[in-house]
Tab-separated table of N, CA and C in Angstrom:
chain	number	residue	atom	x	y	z
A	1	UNK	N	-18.156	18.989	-28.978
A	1	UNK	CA	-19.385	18.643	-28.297
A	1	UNK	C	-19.749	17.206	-28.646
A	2	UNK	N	-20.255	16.397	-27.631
A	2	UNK	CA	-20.599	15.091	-27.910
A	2	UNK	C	-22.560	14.999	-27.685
A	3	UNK	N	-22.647	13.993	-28.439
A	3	UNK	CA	-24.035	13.887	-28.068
A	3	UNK	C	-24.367	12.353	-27.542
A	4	UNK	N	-25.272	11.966	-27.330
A	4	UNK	CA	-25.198	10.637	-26.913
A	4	UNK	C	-26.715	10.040	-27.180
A	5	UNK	N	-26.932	8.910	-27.826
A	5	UNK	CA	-28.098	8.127	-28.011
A	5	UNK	C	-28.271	7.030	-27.807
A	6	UNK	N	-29.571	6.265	-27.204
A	6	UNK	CA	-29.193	4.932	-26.506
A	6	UNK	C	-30.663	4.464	-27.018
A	7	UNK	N	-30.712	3.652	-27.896
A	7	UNK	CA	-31.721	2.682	-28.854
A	7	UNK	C	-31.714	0.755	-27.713
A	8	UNK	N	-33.256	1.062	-27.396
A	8	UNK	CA	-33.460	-0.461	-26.518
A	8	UNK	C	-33.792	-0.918	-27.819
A	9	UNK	N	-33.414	-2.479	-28.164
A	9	UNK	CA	-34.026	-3.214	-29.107
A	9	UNK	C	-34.634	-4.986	-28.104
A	10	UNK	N	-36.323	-4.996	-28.406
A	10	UNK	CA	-36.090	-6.511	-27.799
A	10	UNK	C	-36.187	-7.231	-28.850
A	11	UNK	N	-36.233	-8.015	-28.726
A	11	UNK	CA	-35.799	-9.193	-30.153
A	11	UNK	C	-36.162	-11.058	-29.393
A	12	UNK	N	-36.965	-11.655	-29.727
A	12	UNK	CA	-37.234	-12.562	-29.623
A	12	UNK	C	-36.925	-13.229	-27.670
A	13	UNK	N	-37.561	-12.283	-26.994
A	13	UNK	CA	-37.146	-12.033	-25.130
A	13	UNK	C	-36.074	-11.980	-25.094
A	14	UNK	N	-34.673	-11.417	-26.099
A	14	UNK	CA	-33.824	-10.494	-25.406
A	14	UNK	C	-33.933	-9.147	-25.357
A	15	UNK	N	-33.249	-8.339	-24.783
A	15	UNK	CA	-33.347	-7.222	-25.004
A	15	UNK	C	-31.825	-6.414	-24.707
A	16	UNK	N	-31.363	-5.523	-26.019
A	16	UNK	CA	-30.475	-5.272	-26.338
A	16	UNK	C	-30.945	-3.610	-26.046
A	17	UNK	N	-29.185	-2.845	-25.195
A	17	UNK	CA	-29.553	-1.731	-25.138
A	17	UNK	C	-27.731	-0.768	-25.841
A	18	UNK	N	-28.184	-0.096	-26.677
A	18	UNK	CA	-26.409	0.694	-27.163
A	18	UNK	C	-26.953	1.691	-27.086
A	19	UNK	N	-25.662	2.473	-25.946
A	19	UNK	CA	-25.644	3.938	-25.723
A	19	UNK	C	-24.716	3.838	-27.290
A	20	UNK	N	-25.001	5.147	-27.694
A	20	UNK	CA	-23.897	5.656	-29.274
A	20	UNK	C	-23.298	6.828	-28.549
A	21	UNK	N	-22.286	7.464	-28.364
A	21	UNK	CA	-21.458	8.481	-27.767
A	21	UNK	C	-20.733	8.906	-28.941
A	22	UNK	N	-21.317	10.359	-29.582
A	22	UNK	CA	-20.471	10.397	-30.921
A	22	UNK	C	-20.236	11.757	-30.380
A	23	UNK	N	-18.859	12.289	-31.267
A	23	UNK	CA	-19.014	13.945	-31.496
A	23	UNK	C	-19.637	14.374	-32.171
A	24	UNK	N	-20.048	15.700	-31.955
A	24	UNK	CA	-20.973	16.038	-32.737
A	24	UNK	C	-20.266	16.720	-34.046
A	25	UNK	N	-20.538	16.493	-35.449
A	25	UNK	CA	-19.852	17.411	-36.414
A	25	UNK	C	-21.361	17.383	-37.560
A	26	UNK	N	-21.466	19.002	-37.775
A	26	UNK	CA	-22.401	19.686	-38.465
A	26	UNK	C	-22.335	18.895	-39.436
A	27	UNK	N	-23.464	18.135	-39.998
A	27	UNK	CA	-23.520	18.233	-41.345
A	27	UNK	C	-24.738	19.030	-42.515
A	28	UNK	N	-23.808	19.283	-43.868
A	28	UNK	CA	-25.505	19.723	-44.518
A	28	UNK	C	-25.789	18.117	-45.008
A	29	UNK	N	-25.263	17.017	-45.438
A	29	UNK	CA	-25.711	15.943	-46.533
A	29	UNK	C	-26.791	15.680	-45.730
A	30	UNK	N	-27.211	15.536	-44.740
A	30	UNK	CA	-28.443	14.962	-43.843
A	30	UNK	C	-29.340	15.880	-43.589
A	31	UNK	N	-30.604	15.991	-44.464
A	31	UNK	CA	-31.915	16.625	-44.426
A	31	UNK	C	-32.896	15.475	-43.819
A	32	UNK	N	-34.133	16.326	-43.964
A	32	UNK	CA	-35.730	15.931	-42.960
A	32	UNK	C	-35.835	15.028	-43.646
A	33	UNK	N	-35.639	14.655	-45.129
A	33	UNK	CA	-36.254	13.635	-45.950
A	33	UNK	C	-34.754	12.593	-45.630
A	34	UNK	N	-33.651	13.122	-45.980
A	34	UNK	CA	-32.739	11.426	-46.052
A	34	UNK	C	-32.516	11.061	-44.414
A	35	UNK	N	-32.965	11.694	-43.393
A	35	UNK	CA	-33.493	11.643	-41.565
A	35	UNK	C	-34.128	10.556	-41.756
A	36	UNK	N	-35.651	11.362	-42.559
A	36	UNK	CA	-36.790	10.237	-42.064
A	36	UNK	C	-36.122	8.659	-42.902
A	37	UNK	N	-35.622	8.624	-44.014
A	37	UNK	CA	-35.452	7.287	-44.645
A	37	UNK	C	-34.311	6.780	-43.953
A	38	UNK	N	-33.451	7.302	-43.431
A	38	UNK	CA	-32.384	6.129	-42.409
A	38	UNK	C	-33.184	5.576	-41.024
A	39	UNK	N	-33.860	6.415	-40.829
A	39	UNK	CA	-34.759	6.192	-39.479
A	39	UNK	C	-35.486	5.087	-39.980
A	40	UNK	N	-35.902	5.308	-40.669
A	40	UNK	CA	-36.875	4.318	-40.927
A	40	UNK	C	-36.499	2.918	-41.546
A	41	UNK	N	-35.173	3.024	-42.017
A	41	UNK	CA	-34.433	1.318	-41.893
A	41	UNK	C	-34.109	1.060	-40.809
A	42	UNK	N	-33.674	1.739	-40.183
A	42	UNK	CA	-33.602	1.108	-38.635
A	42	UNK	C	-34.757	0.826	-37.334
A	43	UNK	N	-35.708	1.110	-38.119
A	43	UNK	CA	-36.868	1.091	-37.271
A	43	UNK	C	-37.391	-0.582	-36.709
A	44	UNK	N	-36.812	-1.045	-38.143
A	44	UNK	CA	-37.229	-2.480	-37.941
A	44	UNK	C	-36.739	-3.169	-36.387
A	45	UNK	N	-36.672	-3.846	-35.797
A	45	UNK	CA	-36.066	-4.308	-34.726
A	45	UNK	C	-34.859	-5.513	-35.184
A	46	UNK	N	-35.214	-5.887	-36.915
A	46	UNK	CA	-33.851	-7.029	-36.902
A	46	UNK	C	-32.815	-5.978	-37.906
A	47	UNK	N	-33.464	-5.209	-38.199
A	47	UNK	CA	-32.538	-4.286	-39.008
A	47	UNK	C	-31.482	-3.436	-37.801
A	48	UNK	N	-31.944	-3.105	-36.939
A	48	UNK	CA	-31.708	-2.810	-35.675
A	48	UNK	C	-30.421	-3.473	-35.265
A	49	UNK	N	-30.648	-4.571	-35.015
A	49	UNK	CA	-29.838	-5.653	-34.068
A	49	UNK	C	-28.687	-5.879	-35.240
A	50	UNK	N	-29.029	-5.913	-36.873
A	50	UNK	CA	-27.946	-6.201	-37.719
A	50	UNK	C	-26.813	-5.412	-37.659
A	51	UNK	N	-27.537	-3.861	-37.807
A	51	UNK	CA	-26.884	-2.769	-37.754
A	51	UNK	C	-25.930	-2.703	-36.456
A	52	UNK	N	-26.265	-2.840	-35.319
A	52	UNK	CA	-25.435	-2.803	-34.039
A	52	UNK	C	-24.608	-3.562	-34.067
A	53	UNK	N	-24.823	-4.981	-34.735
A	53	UNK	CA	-23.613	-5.814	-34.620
A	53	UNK	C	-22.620	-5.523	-35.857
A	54	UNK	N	-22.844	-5.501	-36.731
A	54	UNK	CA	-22.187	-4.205	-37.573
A	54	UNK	C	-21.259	-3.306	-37.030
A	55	UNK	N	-21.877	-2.140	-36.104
A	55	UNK	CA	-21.367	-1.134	-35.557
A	55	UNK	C	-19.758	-2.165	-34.720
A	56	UNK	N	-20.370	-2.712	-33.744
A	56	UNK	CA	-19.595	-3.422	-33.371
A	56	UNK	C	-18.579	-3.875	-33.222
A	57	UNK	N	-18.392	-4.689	-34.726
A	57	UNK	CA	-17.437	-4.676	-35.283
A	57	UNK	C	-16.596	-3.618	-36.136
A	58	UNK	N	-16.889	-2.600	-35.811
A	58	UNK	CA	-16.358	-1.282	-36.477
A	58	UNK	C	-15.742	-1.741	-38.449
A	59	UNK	N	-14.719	-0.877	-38.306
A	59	UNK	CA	-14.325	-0.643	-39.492
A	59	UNK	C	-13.693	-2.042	-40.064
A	60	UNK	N	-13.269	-2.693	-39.068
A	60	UNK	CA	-12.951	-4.369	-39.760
A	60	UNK	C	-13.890	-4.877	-40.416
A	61	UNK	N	-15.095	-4.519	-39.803
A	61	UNK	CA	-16.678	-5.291	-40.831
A	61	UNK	C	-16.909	-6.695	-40.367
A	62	UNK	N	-17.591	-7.524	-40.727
A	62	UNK	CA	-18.105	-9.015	-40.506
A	62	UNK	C	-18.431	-9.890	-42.019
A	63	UNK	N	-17.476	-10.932	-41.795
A	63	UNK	CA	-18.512	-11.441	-43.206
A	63	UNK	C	-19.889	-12.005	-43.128
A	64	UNK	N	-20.611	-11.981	-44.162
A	64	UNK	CA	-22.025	-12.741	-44.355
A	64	UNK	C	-21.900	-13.723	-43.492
A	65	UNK	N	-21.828	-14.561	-43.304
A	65	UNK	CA	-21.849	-16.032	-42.329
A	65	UNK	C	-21.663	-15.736	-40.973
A	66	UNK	N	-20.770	-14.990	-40.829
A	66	UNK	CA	-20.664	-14.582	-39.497
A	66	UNK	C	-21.899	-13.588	-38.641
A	67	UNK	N	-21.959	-13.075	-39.698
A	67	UNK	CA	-23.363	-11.622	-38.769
A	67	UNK	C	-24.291	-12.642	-38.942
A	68	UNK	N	-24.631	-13.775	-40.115
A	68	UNK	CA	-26.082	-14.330	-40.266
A	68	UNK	C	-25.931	-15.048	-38.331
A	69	UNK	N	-24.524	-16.098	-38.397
A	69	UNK	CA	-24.877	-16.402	-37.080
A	69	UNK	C	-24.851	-15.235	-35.533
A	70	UNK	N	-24.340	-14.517	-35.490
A	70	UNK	CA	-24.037	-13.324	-34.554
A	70	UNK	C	-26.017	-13.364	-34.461
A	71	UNK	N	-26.366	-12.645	-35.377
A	71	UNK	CA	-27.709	-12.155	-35.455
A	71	UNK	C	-28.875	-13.450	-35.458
A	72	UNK	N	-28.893	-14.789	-35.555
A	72	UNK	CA	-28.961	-15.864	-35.603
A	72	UNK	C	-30.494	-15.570	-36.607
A	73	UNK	N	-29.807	-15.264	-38.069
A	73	UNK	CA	-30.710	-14.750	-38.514
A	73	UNK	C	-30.627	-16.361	-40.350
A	74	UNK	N	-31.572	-16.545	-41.422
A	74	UNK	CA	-30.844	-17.360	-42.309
A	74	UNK	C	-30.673	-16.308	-43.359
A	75	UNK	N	-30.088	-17.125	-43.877
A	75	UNK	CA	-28.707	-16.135	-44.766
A	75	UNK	C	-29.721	-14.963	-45.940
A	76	UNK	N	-30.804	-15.731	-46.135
A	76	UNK	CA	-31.574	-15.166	-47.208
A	76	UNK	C	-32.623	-14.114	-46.758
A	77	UNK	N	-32.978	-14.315	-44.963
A	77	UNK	CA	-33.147	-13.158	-44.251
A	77	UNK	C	-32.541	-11.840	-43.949
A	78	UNK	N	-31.336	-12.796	-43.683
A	78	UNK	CA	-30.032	-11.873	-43.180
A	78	UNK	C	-30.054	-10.432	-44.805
A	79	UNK	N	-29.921	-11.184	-45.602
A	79	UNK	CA	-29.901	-10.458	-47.373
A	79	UNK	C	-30.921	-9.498	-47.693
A	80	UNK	N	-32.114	-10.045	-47.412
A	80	UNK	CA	-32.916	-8.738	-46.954
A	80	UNK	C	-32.461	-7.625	-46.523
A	81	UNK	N	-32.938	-7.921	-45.151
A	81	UNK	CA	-32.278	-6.650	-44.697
A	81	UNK	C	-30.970	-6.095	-44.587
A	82	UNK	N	-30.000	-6.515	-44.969
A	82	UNK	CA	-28.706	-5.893	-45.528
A	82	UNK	C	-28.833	-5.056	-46.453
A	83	UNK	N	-30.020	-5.589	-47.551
A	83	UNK	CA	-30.321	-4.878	-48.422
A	83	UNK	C	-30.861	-3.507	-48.271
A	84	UNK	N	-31.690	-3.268	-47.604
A	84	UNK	CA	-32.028	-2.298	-47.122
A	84	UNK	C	-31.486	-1.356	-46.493
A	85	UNK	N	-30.699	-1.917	-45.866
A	85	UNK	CA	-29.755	-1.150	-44.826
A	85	UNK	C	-28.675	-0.618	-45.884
A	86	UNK	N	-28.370	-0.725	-46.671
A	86	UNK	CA	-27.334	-1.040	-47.834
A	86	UNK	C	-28.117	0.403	-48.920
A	87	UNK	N	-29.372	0.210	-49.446
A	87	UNK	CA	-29.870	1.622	-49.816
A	87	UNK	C	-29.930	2.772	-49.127
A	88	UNK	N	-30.311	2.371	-47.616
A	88	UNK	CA	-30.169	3.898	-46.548
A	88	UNK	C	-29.209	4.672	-46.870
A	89	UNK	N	-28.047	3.694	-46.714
A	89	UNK	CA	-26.846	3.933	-47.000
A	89	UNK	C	-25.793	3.639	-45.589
A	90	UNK	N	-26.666	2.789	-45.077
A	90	UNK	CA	-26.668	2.799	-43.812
A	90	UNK	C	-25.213	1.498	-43.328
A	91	UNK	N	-25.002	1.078	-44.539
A	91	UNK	CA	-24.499	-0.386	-44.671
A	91	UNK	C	-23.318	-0.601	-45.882
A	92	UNK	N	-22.088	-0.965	-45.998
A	92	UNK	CA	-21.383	-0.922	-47.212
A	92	UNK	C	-20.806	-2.846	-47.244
A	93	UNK	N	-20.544	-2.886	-48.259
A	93	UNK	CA	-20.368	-4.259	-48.966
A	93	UNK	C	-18.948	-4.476	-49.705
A	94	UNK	N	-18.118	-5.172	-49.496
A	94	UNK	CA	-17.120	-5.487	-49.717
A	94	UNK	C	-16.768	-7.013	-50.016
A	95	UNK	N	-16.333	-7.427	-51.523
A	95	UNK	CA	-15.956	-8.171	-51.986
A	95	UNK	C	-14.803	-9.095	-51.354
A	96	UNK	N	-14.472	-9.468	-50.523
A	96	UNK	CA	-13.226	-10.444	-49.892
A	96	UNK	C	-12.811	-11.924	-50.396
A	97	UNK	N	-12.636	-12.635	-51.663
A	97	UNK	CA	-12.165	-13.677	-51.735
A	97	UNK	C	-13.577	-14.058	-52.268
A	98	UNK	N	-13.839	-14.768	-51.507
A	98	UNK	CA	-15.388	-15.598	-51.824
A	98	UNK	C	-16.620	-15.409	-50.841
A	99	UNK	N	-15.836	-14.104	-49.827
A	99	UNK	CA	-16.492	-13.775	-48.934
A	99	UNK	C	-17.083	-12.515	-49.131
A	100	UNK	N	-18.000	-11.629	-48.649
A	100	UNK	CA	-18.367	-10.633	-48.888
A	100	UNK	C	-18.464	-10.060	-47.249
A	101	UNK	N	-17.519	-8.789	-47.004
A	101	UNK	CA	-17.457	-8.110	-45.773
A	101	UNK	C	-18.630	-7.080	-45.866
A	102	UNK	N	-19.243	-7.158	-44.422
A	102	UNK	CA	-19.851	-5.965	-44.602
A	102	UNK	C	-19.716	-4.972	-43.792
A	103	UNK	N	-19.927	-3.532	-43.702
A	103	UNK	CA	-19.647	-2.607	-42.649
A	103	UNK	C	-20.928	-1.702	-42.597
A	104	UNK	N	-21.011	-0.806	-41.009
A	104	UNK	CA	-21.854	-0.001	-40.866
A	104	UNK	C	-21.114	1.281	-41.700
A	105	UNK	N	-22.253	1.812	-41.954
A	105	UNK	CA	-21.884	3.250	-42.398
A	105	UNK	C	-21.781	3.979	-41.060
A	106	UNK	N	-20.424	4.399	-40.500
A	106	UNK	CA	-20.224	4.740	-39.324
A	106	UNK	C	-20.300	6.506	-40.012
A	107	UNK	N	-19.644	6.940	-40.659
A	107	UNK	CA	-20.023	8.855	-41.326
A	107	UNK	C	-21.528	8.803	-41.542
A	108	UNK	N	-22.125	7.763	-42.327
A	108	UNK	CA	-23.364	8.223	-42.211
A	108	UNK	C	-24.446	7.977	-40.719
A	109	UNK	N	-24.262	7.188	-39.906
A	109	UNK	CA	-24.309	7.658	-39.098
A	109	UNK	C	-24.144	8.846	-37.989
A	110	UNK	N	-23.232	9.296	-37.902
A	110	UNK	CA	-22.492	10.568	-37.586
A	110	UNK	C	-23.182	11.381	-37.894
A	111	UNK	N	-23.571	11.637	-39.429
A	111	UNK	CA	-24.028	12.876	-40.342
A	111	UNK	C	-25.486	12.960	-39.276
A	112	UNK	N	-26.212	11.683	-39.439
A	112	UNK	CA	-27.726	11.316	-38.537
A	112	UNK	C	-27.735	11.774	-37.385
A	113	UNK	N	-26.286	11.446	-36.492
A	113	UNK	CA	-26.400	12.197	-34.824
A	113	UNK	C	-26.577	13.269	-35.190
A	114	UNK	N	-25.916	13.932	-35.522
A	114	UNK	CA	-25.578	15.131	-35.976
A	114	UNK	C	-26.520	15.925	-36.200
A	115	UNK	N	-27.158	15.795	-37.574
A	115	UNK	CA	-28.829	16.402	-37.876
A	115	UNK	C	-29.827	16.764	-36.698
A	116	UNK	N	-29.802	15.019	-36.016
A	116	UNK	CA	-30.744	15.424	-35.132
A	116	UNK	C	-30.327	16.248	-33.558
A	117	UNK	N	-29.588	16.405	-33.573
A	117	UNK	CA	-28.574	17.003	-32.787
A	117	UNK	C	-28.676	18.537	-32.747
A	118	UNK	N	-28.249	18.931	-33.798
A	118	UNK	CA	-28.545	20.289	-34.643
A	118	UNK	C	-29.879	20.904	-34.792
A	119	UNK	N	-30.548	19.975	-35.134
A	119	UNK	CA	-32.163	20.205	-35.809
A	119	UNK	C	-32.973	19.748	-34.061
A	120	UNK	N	-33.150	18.897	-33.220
A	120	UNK	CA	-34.470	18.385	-32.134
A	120	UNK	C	-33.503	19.247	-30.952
A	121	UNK	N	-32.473	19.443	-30.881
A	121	UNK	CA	-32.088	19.375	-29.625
A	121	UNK	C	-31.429	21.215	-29.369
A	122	UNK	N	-31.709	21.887	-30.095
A	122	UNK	CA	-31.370	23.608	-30.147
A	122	UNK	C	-31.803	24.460	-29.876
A	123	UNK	N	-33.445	23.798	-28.911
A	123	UNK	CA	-34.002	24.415	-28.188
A	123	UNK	C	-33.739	24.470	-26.870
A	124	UNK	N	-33.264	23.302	-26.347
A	124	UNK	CA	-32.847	22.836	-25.254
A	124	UNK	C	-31.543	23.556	-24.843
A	125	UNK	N	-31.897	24.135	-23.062
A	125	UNK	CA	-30.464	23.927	-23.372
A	125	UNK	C	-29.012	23.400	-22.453
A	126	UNK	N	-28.403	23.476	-22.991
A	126	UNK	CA	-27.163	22.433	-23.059
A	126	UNK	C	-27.269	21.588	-24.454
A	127	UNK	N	-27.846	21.354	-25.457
A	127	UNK	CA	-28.691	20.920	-26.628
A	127	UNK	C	-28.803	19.565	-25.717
A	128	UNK	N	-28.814	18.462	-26.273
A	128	UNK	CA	-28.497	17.115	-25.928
A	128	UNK	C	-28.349	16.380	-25.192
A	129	UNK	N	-27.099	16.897	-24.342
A	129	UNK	CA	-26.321	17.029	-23.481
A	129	UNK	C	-24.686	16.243	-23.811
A	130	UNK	N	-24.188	16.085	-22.711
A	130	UNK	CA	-22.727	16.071	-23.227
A	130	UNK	C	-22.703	14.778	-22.964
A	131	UNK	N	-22.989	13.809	-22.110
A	131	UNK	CA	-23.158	12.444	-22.069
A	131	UNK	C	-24.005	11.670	-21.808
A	132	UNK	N	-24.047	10.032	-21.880
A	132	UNK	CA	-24.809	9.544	-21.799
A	132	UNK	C	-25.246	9.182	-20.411
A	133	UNK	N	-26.962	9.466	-20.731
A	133	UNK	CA	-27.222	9.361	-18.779
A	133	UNK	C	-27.106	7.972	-18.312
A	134	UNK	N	-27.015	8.001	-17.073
A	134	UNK	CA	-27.123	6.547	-16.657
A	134	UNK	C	-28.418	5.626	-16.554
A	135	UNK	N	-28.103	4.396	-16.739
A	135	UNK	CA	-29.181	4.012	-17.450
A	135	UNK	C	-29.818	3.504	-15.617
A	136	UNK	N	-31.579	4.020	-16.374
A	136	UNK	CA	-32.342	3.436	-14.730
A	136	UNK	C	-32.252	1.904	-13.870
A	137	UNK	N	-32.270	2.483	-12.770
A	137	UNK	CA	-32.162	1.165	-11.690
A	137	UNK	C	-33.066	0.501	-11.663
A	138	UNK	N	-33.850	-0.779	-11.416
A	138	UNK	CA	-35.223	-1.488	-11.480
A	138	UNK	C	-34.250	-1.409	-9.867
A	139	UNK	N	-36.367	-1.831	-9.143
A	139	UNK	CA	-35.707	-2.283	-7.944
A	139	UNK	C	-35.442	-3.119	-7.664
A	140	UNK	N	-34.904	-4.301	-8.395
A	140	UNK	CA	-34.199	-5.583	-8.334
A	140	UNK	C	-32.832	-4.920	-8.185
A	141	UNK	N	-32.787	-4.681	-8.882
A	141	UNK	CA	-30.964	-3.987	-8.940
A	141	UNK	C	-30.602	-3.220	-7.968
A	142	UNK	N	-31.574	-2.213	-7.477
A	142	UNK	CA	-30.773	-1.615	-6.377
A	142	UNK	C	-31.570	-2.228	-5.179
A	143	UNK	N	-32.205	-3.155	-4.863
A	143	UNK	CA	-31.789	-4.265	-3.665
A	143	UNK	C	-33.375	-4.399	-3.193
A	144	UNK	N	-34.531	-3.396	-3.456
A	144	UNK	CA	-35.527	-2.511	-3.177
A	144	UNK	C	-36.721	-4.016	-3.542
């Protein structure tokens, strides 16, 4: 079973939209309390945008310099919230040379679809659903 979640972030008049299309796999490590505290590092809108570009780059990771410019964030900002993202658990850190890689926690993520997946959506049914809907037309777009 797949579930699918799609987080708008705007950020300084852009606006960023990621469908997430995961399978779904049960977990117990993800309760109401370690829910609400990943939620709530990502709540931020630059914690947000770090994290996605993160995702992004999947399991290769990004070094520091690179996400600070990706995210066009300064480096001692950028450190912040890495930091944070980094206690969620949301975020892992890797030593490279003189560089430091970083990666999303893509399982702990997972564990998060998952929870809420399991736990908001088991009333419903079909739970979730199986994919991601299509995203709405403005009537600019469809010609209107």
């Amino acid at each position: 079973k797949y579930v699918c979640f799609v987080i708008t972030l705007e950020l300084n008049a852009r606006t960023f939209e990621v469908s997430i299309l995961m399978h779904r796999v049960f977990s117990q490590v993800v309760d109401s309390e370690s829910a609400s505290e990943l939620l709530a590092a990502l709540a931020h809108p630059v914690r947000l945008e770090v994290f996605r570009e993160l995702m992004a780059h999947g399991a290769n990771g990004v070094s520091a310099g690179n996400l600070a410019l990706a995210v066009e964030l300064a480096p001692n900002a950028l450190s912040f919230h890495l930091n944070r993202l980094k206690q969620a658990g949301l975020v892992s850190a890797q030593r490279a040379g003189q560089q430091t890689i970083y990666r999303a926690g893509l399982n702990t993520m997972r564990e998060l679809v998952s929870y809420l997946d399991a736990t908001c959506c088991n009333e419903v049914a079909g739970g979730c659903g199986p994919q991601c809907p299509p995203k709405p037309t403005t009537p600019k777009e469809n010609g209107s």
